[in-house]
Amino acid sequence: MTWSTGLLGFAAGLLISVVTAPVGVSGAVFLLPVQVSVLGVPSPAVTPTNLLYNVVAGPGALLRHHRSGGLRGPLTRLLVLGTVPGVVVGAVIRVFAVPGPSVFRLLIAVLLLPLGGWLCLRTLHRAARTAPARDSPGMSPRAITRLAMAVGVAGGIYGIGGGSLLGPILVGRGMPVAKVAPAALAATFVTSVVGAGTYALLSLTATGDIAPYWSLGLACGLGGLCGGYLGARLQPRLPETALKLLLGVLALGIGGLYAVQILR
């Protein structure tokens, strides 16, 4: 890795995480195309490299949330309980089954485009009302764990962390962003540690670019470490309406990104 590549990776991780951390998204889903198209990381090594980014970047935001008490509560445990076994399964599928990315991109686009649009429209509608509206009941613990496991499998296959999917879905079901964001980031961090370790072990038994690009993953992660801490500090200063709009816009951006990749 050259110095220019390392600096570019650091800057990308910093800028992405500052924007995404306040709503519980690590930013790995946006870093993935940067690694492939700009930094030249091959597949499937891009997946564990993205997971390594989450491992290094995660403690910045988590430290801030821990100090503010945001990591307490059952939601964090439920998400971790589901995503950890899911990411192991996803890593094994990625190495030995090598599923094509087109179906995954289509599913993410179909899920996040309408979800992001609905979240933005609902938030704007509620903001325009004079009387405060109550959020709808959230999901049951069993449903949350099942959702987290499915997201963990996707994260193990494609290295997206999971917060970009968990955040919009849980907030869309009525949970406040301030509660979802710390739990989603914690699940992303733990899942990424397990996923990166799984890929490192699988690289000993399989051929090809399976191990992460350690230097680049560390450079991107250090940028995410700084940006994640700054983003987590920004969260309490932003109103719930702004956070929901940001999450909705990010969901639209992720879905649109994958939709464009499918059409190419």
PDB file of C-alpha atoms in Angstrom:
ATOM      1  CA  MET A   1       0.000   0.000   0.000  1.00  0.00           C
ATOM      2  CA  THR A   2       1.378   3.413  -0.971  1.00  0.00           C
ATOM      3  CA  TRP A   3       1.153   6.514   1.207  1.00  0.00           C
ATOM      4  CA  SER A   4      -1.342   8.116  -1.179  1.00  0.00           C
ATOM      5  CA  THR A   5      -3.596   5.051  -1.045  1.00  0.00           C
ATOM      6  CA  GLY A   6      -3.397   4.987   2.741  1.00  0.00           C
ATOM      7  CA  LEU A   7      -4.254   8.689   3.043  1.00  0.00           C
ATOM      8  CA  LEU A   8      -7.139   8.285   0.624  1.00  0.00           C
ATOM      9  CA  GLY A   9      -8.455   5.353   2.644  1.00  0.00           C
ATOM     10  CA  PHE A  10      -8.111   7.334   5.903  1.00  0.00           C
ATOM     11  CA  ALA A  11      -9.947  10.337   4.427  1.00  0.00           C
ATOM     12  CA  ALA A  12     -12.726   8.136   3.010  1.00  0.00           C
ATOM     13  CA  GLY A  13     -13.245   6.399   6.348  1.00  0.00           C
ATOM     14  CA  LEU A  14     -13.262   9.713   8.228  1.00  0.00           C
ATOM     15  CA  LEU A  15     -15.750  11.519   6.009  1.00  0.00           C
ATOM     16  CA  ILE A  16     -18.123   8.582   5.668  1.00  0.00           C
ATOM     17  CA  SER A  17     -18.252   7.749   9.386  1.00  0.00           C
ATOM     18  CA  VAL A  18     -18.870  11.345  10.481  1.00  0.00           C
ATOM     19  CA  VAL A  19     -22.074  11.350   8.439  1.00  0.00           C
ATOM     20  CA  THR A  20     -23.263   7.813   9.152  1.00  0.00           C
ATOM     21  CA  ALA A  21     -22.344   7.238  12.835  1.00  0.00           C
ATOM     22  CA  PRO A  22     -25.105   9.474  14.289  1.00  0.00           C
ATOM     23  CA  VAL A  23     -27.744   7.071  12.948  1.00  0.00           C
ATOM     24  CA  GLY A  24     -25.993   3.798  13.797  1.00  0.00           C
ATOM     25  CA  VAL A  25     -24.423   3.063  10.405  1.00  0.00           C
ATOM     26  CA  SER A  26     -20.696   2.294  10.383  1.00  0.00           C
ATOM     27  CA  GLY A  27     -20.315   3.487   6.802  1.00  0.00           C
ATOM     28  CA  ALA A  28     -18.817   0.224   5.504  1.00  0.00           C
ATOM     29  CA  VAL A  29     -21.580  -0.060   2.906  1.00  0.00           C
ATOM     30  CA  PHE A  30     -20.397   3.222   1.345  1.00  0.00           C
ATOM     31  CA  LEU A  31     -16.720   2.326   1.759  1.00  0.00           C
ATOM     32  CA  LEU A  32     -17.196  -0.927  -0.169  1.00  0.00           C
ATOM     33  CA  PRO A  33     -17.494   0.668  -3.640  1.00  0.00           C
ATOM     34  CA  VAL A  34     -14.599   3.014  -2.808  1.00  0.00           C
ATOM     35  CA  GLN A  35     -12.389   0.037  -2.026  1.00  0.00           C
ATOM     36  CA  VAL A  36     -13.365  -1.789  -5.202  1.00  0.00           C
ATOM     37  CA  SER A  37     -13.441   1.090  -7.712  1.00  0.00           C
ATOM     38  CA  VAL A  38     -10.862   3.527  -6.307  1.00  0.00           C
ATOM     39  CA  LEU A  39      -8.507   1.548  -4.061  1.00  0.00           C
ATOM     40  CA  GLY A  40      -8.473  -1.604  -6.193  1.00  0.00           C
ATOM     41  CA  VAL A  41      -9.228  -4.244  -3.548  1.00  0.00           C
ATOM     42  CA  PRO A  42     -10.168  -7.542  -5.277  1.00  0.00           C
ATOM     43  CA  SER A  43     -13.056  -9.834  -4.368  1.00  0.00           C
ATOM     44  CA  PRO A  44     -13.561 -11.638  -2.015  1.00  0.00           C
ATOM     45  CA  ALA A  45     -10.757  -9.872  -0.051  1.00  0.00           C
ATOM     46  CA  VAL A  46     -12.840  -6.665  -0.075  1.00  0.00           C
ATOM     47  CA  THR A  47     -15.332  -8.274   2.316  1.00  0.00           C
ATOM     48  CA  PRO A  48     -12.913  -9.032   5.195  1.00  0.00           C
ATOM     49  CA  THR A  49     -11.134  -5.715   4.534  1.00  0.00           C
ATOM     50  CA  ASN A  50     -14.450  -3.951   5.045  1.00  0.00           C
ATOM     51  CA  LEU A  51     -15.027  -5.974   8.216  1.00  0.00           C
ATOM     52  CA  LEU A  52     -11.556  -4.969   9.424  1.00  0.00           C
ATOM     53  CA  TYR A  53     -12.553  -1.342   8.879  1.00  0.00           C
ATOM     54  CA  ASN A  54     -15.536  -1.874  11.167  1.00  0.00           C
ATOM     55  CA  VAL A  55     -13.337  -3.482  13.833  1.00  0.00           C
ATOM     56  CA  VAL A  56     -10.921  -0.536  13.915  1.00  0.00           C
ATOM     57  CA  ALA A  57     -13.522   2.196  13.428  1.00  0.00           C
ATOM     58  CA  GLY A  58     -16.143   0.867  15.834  1.00  0.00           C
ATOM     59  CA  PRO A  59     -14.570   1.741  19.218  1.00  0.00           C
ATOM     60  CA  GLY A  60     -14.647   5.478  18.481  1.00  0.00           C
ATOM     61  CA  ALA A  61     -18.428   5.779  18.398  1.00  0.00           C
ATOM     62  CA  LEU A  62     -18.919   3.008  20.955  1.00  0.00           C
ATOM     63  CA  LEU A  63     -16.719   4.780  23.498  1.00  0.00           C
ATOM     64  CA  ARG A  64     -18.855   7.880  23.198  1.00  0.00           C
ATOM     65  CA  HIS A  65     -22.103   5.908  23.485  1.00  0.00           C
ATOM     66  CA  HIS A  66     -20.759   3.968  26.476  1.00  0.00           C
ATOM     67  CA  ARG A  67     -20.008   7.189  28.316  1.00  0.00           C
ATOM     68  CA  SER A  68     -23.510   8.459  27.662  1.00  0.00           C
ATOM     69  CA  GLY A  69     -25.148   5.149  28.661  1.00  0.00           C
ATOM     70  CA  GLY A  70     -26.457   4.450  25.160  1.00  0.00           C
ATOM     71  CA  LEU A  71     -25.277   0.821  25.113  1.00  0.00           C
ATOM     72  CA  ARG A  72     -27.447  -0.266  28.018  1.00  0.00           C
ATOM     73  CA  GLY A  73     -30.677  -2.129  27.453  1.00  0.00           C
ATOM     74  CA  PRO A  74     -31.782  -5.384  25.824  1.00  0.00           C
ATOM     75  CA  LEU A  75     -31.698  -4.205  22.200  1.00  0.00           C
ATOM     76  CA  THR A  76     -27.902  -4.436  21.994  1.00  0.00           C
ATOM     77  CA  ARG A  77     -27.931  -7.998  23.333  1.00  0.00           C
ATOM     78  CA  LEU A  78     -30.675  -9.077  20.931  1.00  0.00           C
ATOM     79  CA  LEU A  79     -28.851  -7.696  17.899  1.00  0.00           C
ATOM     80  CA  VAL A  80     -25.525  -9.264  18.887  1.00  0.00           C
ATOM     81  CA  LEU A  81     -27.219 -12.600  19.616  1.00  0.00           C
ATOM     82  CA  GLY A  82     -28.564 -12.701  16.063  1.00  0.00           C
ATOM     83  CA  THR A  83     -25.755 -11.165  14.015  1.00  0.00           C
ATOM     84  CA  VAL A  84     -22.810 -13.163  15.412  1.00  0.00           C
ATOM     85  CA  PRO A  85     -23.899 -16.640  14.210  1.00  0.00           C
ATOM     86  CA  GLY A  86     -25.214 -15.076  11.018  1.00  0.00           C
ATOM     87  CA  VAL A  87     -21.862 -13.580  10.032  1.00  0.00           C
ATOM     88  CA  VAL A  88     -20.091 -16.940  10.443  1.00  0.00           C
ATOM     89  CA  VAL A  89     -22.608 -18.580   8.129  1.00  0.00           C
ATOM     90  CA  GLY A  90     -22.250 -15.700   5.662  1.00  0.00           C
ATOM     91  CA  ALA A  91     -18.455 -15.943   5.602  1.00  0.00           C
ATOM     92  CA  VAL A  92     -18.578 -19.670   4.850  1.00  0.00           C
ATOM     93  CA  ILE A  93     -21.103 -19.064   2.068  1.00  0.00           C
ATOM     94  CA  ARG A  94     -18.940 -16.294   0.607  1.00  0.00           C
ATOM     95  CA  VAL A  95     -15.764 -18.388   0.476  1.00  0.00           C
ATOM     96  CA  PHE A  96     -17.162 -21.726  -0.666  1.00  0.00           C
ATOM     97  CA  ALA A  97     -20.388 -20.903  -2.516  1.00  0.00           C
ATOM     98  CA  VAL A  98     -19.269 -17.526  -3.941  1.00  0.00           C
ATOM     99  CA  PRO A  99     -22.755 -16.116  -4.567  1.00  0.00           C
ATOM    100  CA  GLY A 100     -23.015 -13.474  -7.250  1.00  0.00           C
ATOM    101  CA  PRO A 101     -23.566  -9.904  -6.086  1.00  0.00           C
ATOM    102  CA  SER A 102     -26.411  -9.098  -8.492  1.00  0.00           C
ATOM    103  CA  VAL A 103     -29.175 -10.804  -6.506  1.00  0.00           C
ATOM    104  CA  PHE A 104     -27.949  -9.244  -3.268  1.00  0.00           C
ATOM    105  CA  ARG A 105     -27.810  -5.760  -4.793  1.00  0.00           C
ATOM    106  CA  LEU A 106     -31.306  -6.188  -6.180  1.00  0.00           C
ATOM    107  CA  LEU A 107     -32.682  -7.259  -2.796  1.00  0.00           C
ATOM    108  CA  ILE A 108     -31.013  -4.343  -0.992  1.00  0.00           C
ATOM    109  CA  ALA A 109     -32.282  -1.857  -3.576  1.00  0.00           C
ATOM    110  CA  VAL A 110     -35.818  -3.245  -3.405  1.00  0.00           C
ATOM    111  CA  LEU A 111     -35.744  -3.098   0.395  1.00  0.00           C
ATOM    112  CA  LEU A 112     -34.033   0.220   1.091  1.00  0.00           C
ATOM    113  CA  LEU A 113     -35.392   2.459  -1.675  1.00  0.00           C
ATOM    114  CA  PRO A 114     -39.050   2.276  -0.592  1.00  0.00           C
ATOM    115  CA  LEU A 115     -38.092   2.061   3.095  1.00  0.00           C
ATOM    116  CA  GLY A 116     -35.910   5.171   2.895  1.00  0.00           C
ATOM    117  CA  GLY A 117     -38.535   7.075   0.936  1.00  0.00           C
ATOM    118  CA  TRP A 118     -41.282   6.099   3.357  1.00  0.00           C
ATOM    119  CA  LEU A 119     -39.142   7.033   6.359  1.00  0.00           C
ATOM    120  CA  CYS A 120     -38.395  10.472   4.909  1.00  0.00           C
ATOM    121  CA  LEU A 121     -42.016  11.158   3.958  1.00  0.00           C
ATOM    122  CA  ARG A 122     -43.370   9.980   7.310  1.00  0.00           C
ATOM    123  CA  THR A 123     -40.836  12.072   9.207  1.00  0.00           C
ATOM    124  CA  LEU A 124     -41.633  15.188   7.184  1.00  0.00           C
ATOM    125  CA  HIS A 125     -45.358  14.591   7.614  1.00  0.00           C
ATOM    126  CA  ARG A 126     -45.039  14.254  11.372  1.00  0.00           C
ATOM    127  CA  ALA A 127     -42.810  17.307  11.579  1.00  0.00           C
ATOM    128  CA  ALA A 128     -45.492  19.347   9.804  1.00  0.00           C
ATOM    129  CA  ARG A 129     -48.154  18.363  12.333  1.00  0.00           C
ATOM    130  CA  THR A 130     -48.738  20.580  15.316  1.00  0.00           C
ATOM    131  CA  ALA A 131     -49.601  17.749  17.722  1.00  0.00           C
ATOM    132  CA  PRO A 132     -46.851  15.255  18.629  1.00  0.00           C
ATOM    133  CA  ALA A 133     -47.379  11.772  17.233  1.00  0.00           C
ATOM    134  CA  ARG A 134     -46.582   8.591  19.084  1.00  0.00           C
ATOM    135  CA  ASP A 135     -44.270   6.055  17.518  1.00  0.00           C
ATOM    136  CA  SER A 136     -45.792   2.707  16.642  1.00  0.00           C
ATOM    137  CA  PRO A 137     -44.869  -0.334  18.748  1.00  0.00           C
ATOM    138  CA  GLY A 138     -41.489  -1.858  17.953  1.00  0.00           C
ATOM    139  CA  MET A 139     -40.728  -5.431  16.947  1.00  0.00           C
ATOM    140  CA  SER A 140     -40.842  -8.375  19.334  1.00  0.00           C
ATOM    141  CA  PRO A 141     -37.528  -9.682  20.752  1.00  0.00           C
ATOM    142  CA  ARG A 142     -37.786 -12.863  18.693  1.00  0.00           C
ATOM    143  CA  ALA A 143     -38.402 -10.907  15.493  1.00  0.00           C
ATOM    144  CA  ILE A 144     -35.457  -8.613  16.259  1.00  0.00           C
ATOM    145  CA  THR A 145     -33.133 -11.591  16.761  1.00  0.00           C
ATOM    146  CA  ARG A 146     -34.284 -13.216  13.519  1.00  0.00           C
ATOM    147  CA  LEU A 147     -33.817  -9.968  11.628  1.00  0.00           C
ATOM    148  CA  ALA A 148     -30.344  -9.566  13.129  1.00  0.00           C
ATOM    149  CA  MET A 149     -29.381 -13.092  12.087  1.00  0.00           C
ATOM    150  CA  ALA A 150     -30.473 -12.463   8.499  1.00  0.00           C
ATOM    151  CA  VAL A 151     -28.536  -9.198   8.451  1.00  0.00           C
ATOM    152  CA  GLY A 152     -25.520 -11.002   9.945  1.00  0.00           C
ATOM    153  CA  VAL A 153     -25.528 -13.493   7.073  1.00  0.00           C
ATOM    154  CA  ALA A 154     -25.615 -10.623   4.568  1.00  0.00           C
ATOM    155  CA  GLY A 155     -22.801  -8.892   6.436  1.00  0.00           C
ATOM    156  CA  GLY A 156     -20.676 -12.029   6.388  1.00  0.00           C
ATOM    157  CA  ILE A 157     -21.138 -12.413   2.647  1.00  0.00           C
ATOM    158  CA  TYR A 158     -20.709  -8.805   1.583  1.00  0.00           C
ATOM    159  CA  GLY A 159     -18.984  -7.062   4.494  1.00  0.00           C
ATOM    160  CA  ILE A 160     -21.598  -4.358   4.990  1.00  0.00           C
ATOM    161  CA  GLY A 161     -21.634  -4.441   8.801  1.00  0.00           C
ATOM    162  CA  GLY A 162     -25.416  -4.531   9.211  1.00  0.00           C
ATOM    163  CA  GLY A 163     -26.278  -1.140  10.667  1.00  0.00           C
ATOM    164  CA  SER A 164     -27.282   0.161   7.245  1.00  0.00           C
ATOM    165  CA  LEU A 165     -30.071  -2.442   7.212  1.00  0.00           C
ATOM    166  CA  LEU A 166     -30.927  -2.706  10.908  1.00  0.00           C
ATOM    167  CA  GLY A 167     -31.198   1.048  11.445  1.00  0.00           C
ATOM    168  CA  PRO A 168     -33.828   1.897   8.808  1.00  0.00           C
ATOM    169  CA  ILE A 169     -35.908  -1.207   9.569  1.00  0.00           C
ATOM    170  CA  LEU A 170     -35.977  -0.758  13.360  1.00  0.00           C
ATOM    171  CA  VAL A 171     -36.557   2.997  13.173  1.00  0.00           C
ATOM    172  CA  GLY A 172     -39.200   2.422  10.529  1.00  0.00           C
ATOM    173  CA  ARG A 173     -40.955   0.099  12.984  1.00  0.00           C
ATOM    174  CA  GLY A 174     -41.175   2.866  15.581  1.00  0.00           C
ATOM    175  CA  MET A 175     -37.951   2.745  17.620  1.00  0.00           C
ATOM    176  CA  PRO A 176     -36.159   6.055  18.283  1.00  0.00           C
ATOM    177  CA  VAL A 177     -32.849   6.652  16.522  1.00  0.00           C
ATOM    178  CA  ALA A 178     -31.115   7.431  19.818  1.00  0.00           C
ATOM    179  CA  LYS A 179     -31.918   3.891  20.992  1.00  0.00           C
ATOM    180  CA  VAL A 180     -31.240   2.077  17.733  1.00  0.00           C
ATOM    181  CA  ALA A 181     -27.955   3.752  16.751  1.00  0.00           C
ATOM    182  CA  PRO A 182     -25.757   2.583  19.679  1.00  0.00           C
ATOM    183  CA  ALA A 183     -27.167  -0.972  19.542  1.00  0.00           C
ATOM    184  CA  ALA A 184     -26.687  -1.209  15.764  1.00  0.00           C
ATOM    185  CA  LEU A 185     -23.099   0.046  16.002  1.00  0.00           C
ATOM    186  CA  ALA A 186     -22.337  -2.403  18.828  1.00  0.00           C
ATOM    187  CA  ALA A 187     -23.745  -5.312  16.825  1.00  0.00           C
ATOM    188  CA  THR A 188     -21.773  -4.180  13.766  1.00  0.00           C
ATOM    189  CA  PHE A 189     -18.552  -4.080  15.786  1.00  0.00           C
ATOM    190  CA  VAL A 190     -18.959  -7.502  17.421  1.00  0.00           C
ATOM    191  CA  THR A 191     -20.119  -9.057  14.162  1.00  0.00           C
ATOM    192  CA  SER A 192     -17.162  -7.586  12.282  1.00  0.00           C
ATOM    193  CA  VAL A 193     -14.673  -8.950  14.845  1.00  0.00           C
ATOM    194  CA  VAL A 194     -16.142 -12.440  14.440  1.00  0.00           C
ATOM    195  CA  GLY A 195     -16.432 -12.088  10.663  1.00  0.00           C
ATOM    196  CA  ALA A 196     -12.865 -10.856  10.142  1.00  0.00           C
ATOM    197  CA  GLY A 197     -11.570 -13.674  12.335  1.00  0.00           C
ATOM    198  CA  THR A 198     -13.608 -16.222  10.392  1.00  0.00           C
ATOM    199  CA  TYR A 199     -12.181 -15.003   7.079  1.00  0.00           C
ATOM    200  CA  ALA A 200      -8.648 -15.107   8.506  1.00  0.00           C
ATOM    201  CA  LEU A 201      -9.166 -18.764   9.485  1.00  0.00           C
ATOM    202  CA  LEU A 202     -10.777 -19.654   6.156  1.00  0.00           C
ATOM    203  CA  SER A 203      -7.829 -18.109   4.300  1.00  0.00           C
ATOM    204  CA  LEU A 204      -5.658 -20.892   5.763  1.00  0.00           C
ATOM    205  CA  THR A 205      -7.741 -23.604   4.103  1.00  0.00           C
ATOM    206  CA  ALA A 206      -8.898 -21.997   0.836  1.00  0.00           C
ATOM    207  CA  THR A 207      -7.182 -20.395  -2.138  1.00  0.00           C
ATOM    208  CA  GLY A 208      -7.573 -16.894  -3.557  1.00  0.00           C
ATOM    209  CA  ASP A 209      -7.718 -13.374  -2.087  1.00  0.00           C
ATOM    210  CA  ILE A 210      -9.587 -14.248   1.096  1.00  0.00           C
ATOM    211  CA  ALA A 211      -7.538 -12.606   3.851  1.00  0.00           C
ATOM    212  CA  PRO A 212      -8.147  -8.887   4.432  1.00  0.00           C
ATOM    213  CA  TYR A 213      -5.819  -6.211   3.090  1.00  0.00           C
ATOM    214  CA  TRP A 214      -4.516  -5.395   6.543  1.00  0.00           C
ATOM    215  CA  SER A 215      -2.726  -2.087   5.863  1.00  0.00           C
ATOM    216  CA  LEU A 216      -5.584  -0.582   3.886  1.00  0.00           C
ATOM    217  CA  GLY A 217      -8.222  -1.854   6.315  1.00  0.00           C
ATOM    218  CA  LEU A 218      -6.299  -0.278   9.208  1.00  0.00           C
ATOM    219  CA  ALA A 219      -5.914   3.035   7.357  1.00  0.00           C
ATOM    220  CA  CYS A 220      -9.611   3.235   6.534  1.00  0.00           C
ATOM    221  CA  GLY A 221     -10.475   2.101  10.044  1.00  0.00           C
ATOM    222  CA  LEU A 222      -8.365   4.786  11.717  1.00  0.00           C
ATOM    223  CA  GLY A 223     -10.247   7.389   9.714  1.00  0.00           C
ATOM    224  CA  GLY A 224     -13.515   5.772  10.757  1.00  0.00           C
ATOM    225  CA  LEU A 225     -12.330   5.701  14.385  1.00  0.00           C
ATOM    226  CA  CYS A 226     -11.943   9.480  14.431  1.00  0.00           C
ATOM    227  CA  GLY A 227     -15.041  10.146  12.365  1.00  0.00           C
ATOM    228  CA  GLY A 228     -17.201   7.739  14.352  1.00  0.00           C
ATOM    229  CA  TYR A 229     -16.349   9.448  17.638  1.00  0.00           C
ATOM    230  CA  LEU A 230     -17.164  12.856  16.160  1.00  0.00           C
ATOM    231  CA  GLY A 231     -20.408  11.543  14.665  1.00  0.00           C
ATOM    232  CA  ALA A 232     -21.478   9.999  17.977  1.00  0.00           C
ATOM    233  CA  ARG A 233     -20.825  13.332  19.708  1.00  0.00           C
ATOM    234  CA  LEU A 234     -23.016  15.063  17.161  1.00  0.00           C
ATOM    235  CA  GLN A 235     -25.983  12.745  17.706  1.00  0.00           C
ATOM    236  CA  PRO A 236     -27.327  14.246  20.986  1.00  0.00           C
ATOM    237  CA  ARG A 237     -27.168  17.705  19.407  1.00  0.00           C
ATOM    238  CA  LEU A 238     -29.373  16.707  16.481  1.00  0.00           C
ATOM    239  CA  PRO A 239     -33.185  16.535  16.832  1.00  0.00           C
ATOM    240  CA  GLU A 240     -34.927  13.205  16.288  1.00  0.00           C
ATOM    241  CA  THR A 241     -36.538  14.537  13.114  1.00  0.00           C
ATOM    242  CA  ALA A 242     -33.155  15.375  11.601  1.00  0.00           C
ATOM    243  CA  LEU A 243     -31.750  11.971  12.565  1.00  0.00           C
ATOM    244  CA  LYS A 244     -34.675  10.123  10.986  1.00  0.00           C
ATOM    245  CA  LEU A 245     -34.362  12.186   7.828  1.00  0.00           C
ATOM    246  CA  LEU A 246     -30.634  11.461   7.701  1.00  0.00           C
ATOM    247  CA  LEU A 247     -31.292   7.743   8.121  1.00  0.00           C
ATOM    248  CA  GLY A 248     -33.940   7.847   5.406  1.00  0.00           C
ATOM    249  CA  VAL A 249     -31.598   9.691   3.032  1.00  0.00           C
ATOM    250  CA  LEU A 250     -28.820   7.183   3.737  1.00  0.00           C
ATOM    251  CA  ALA A 251     -31.205   4.303   3.023  1.00  0.00           C
ATOM    252  CA  LEU A 252     -32.162   5.957  -0.268  1.00  0.00           C
ATOM    253  CA  GLY A 253     -28.493   6.512  -1.082  1.00  0.00           C
ATOM    254  CA  ILE A 254     -27.531   2.903  -0.375  1.00  0.00           C
ATOM    255  CA  GLY A 255     -30.487   1.531  -2.307  1.00  0.00           C
ATOM    256  CA  GLY A 256     -29.813   3.889  -5.201  1.00  0.00           C
ATOM    257  CA  LEU A 257     -26.134   2.941  -5.245  1.00  0.00           C
ATOM    258  CA  TYR A 258     -26.951  -0.731  -5.616  1.00  0.00           C
ATOM    259  CA  ALA A 259     -29.663  -0.016  -8.172  1.00  0.00           C
ATOM    260  CA  VAL A 260     -27.141   1.860 -10.356  1.00  0.00           C
ATOM    261  CA  GLN A 261     -24.680  -1.018 -10.054  1.00  0.00           C
ATOM    262  CA  ILE A 262     -27.345  -3.461 -11.221  1.00  0.00           C
ATOM    263  CA  LEU A 263     -28.156  -1.347 -14.293  1.00  0.00           C
ATOM    264  CA  ARG A 264     -24.549  -1.082 -15.401  1.00  0.00           C
TER     265      ARG A 264
END
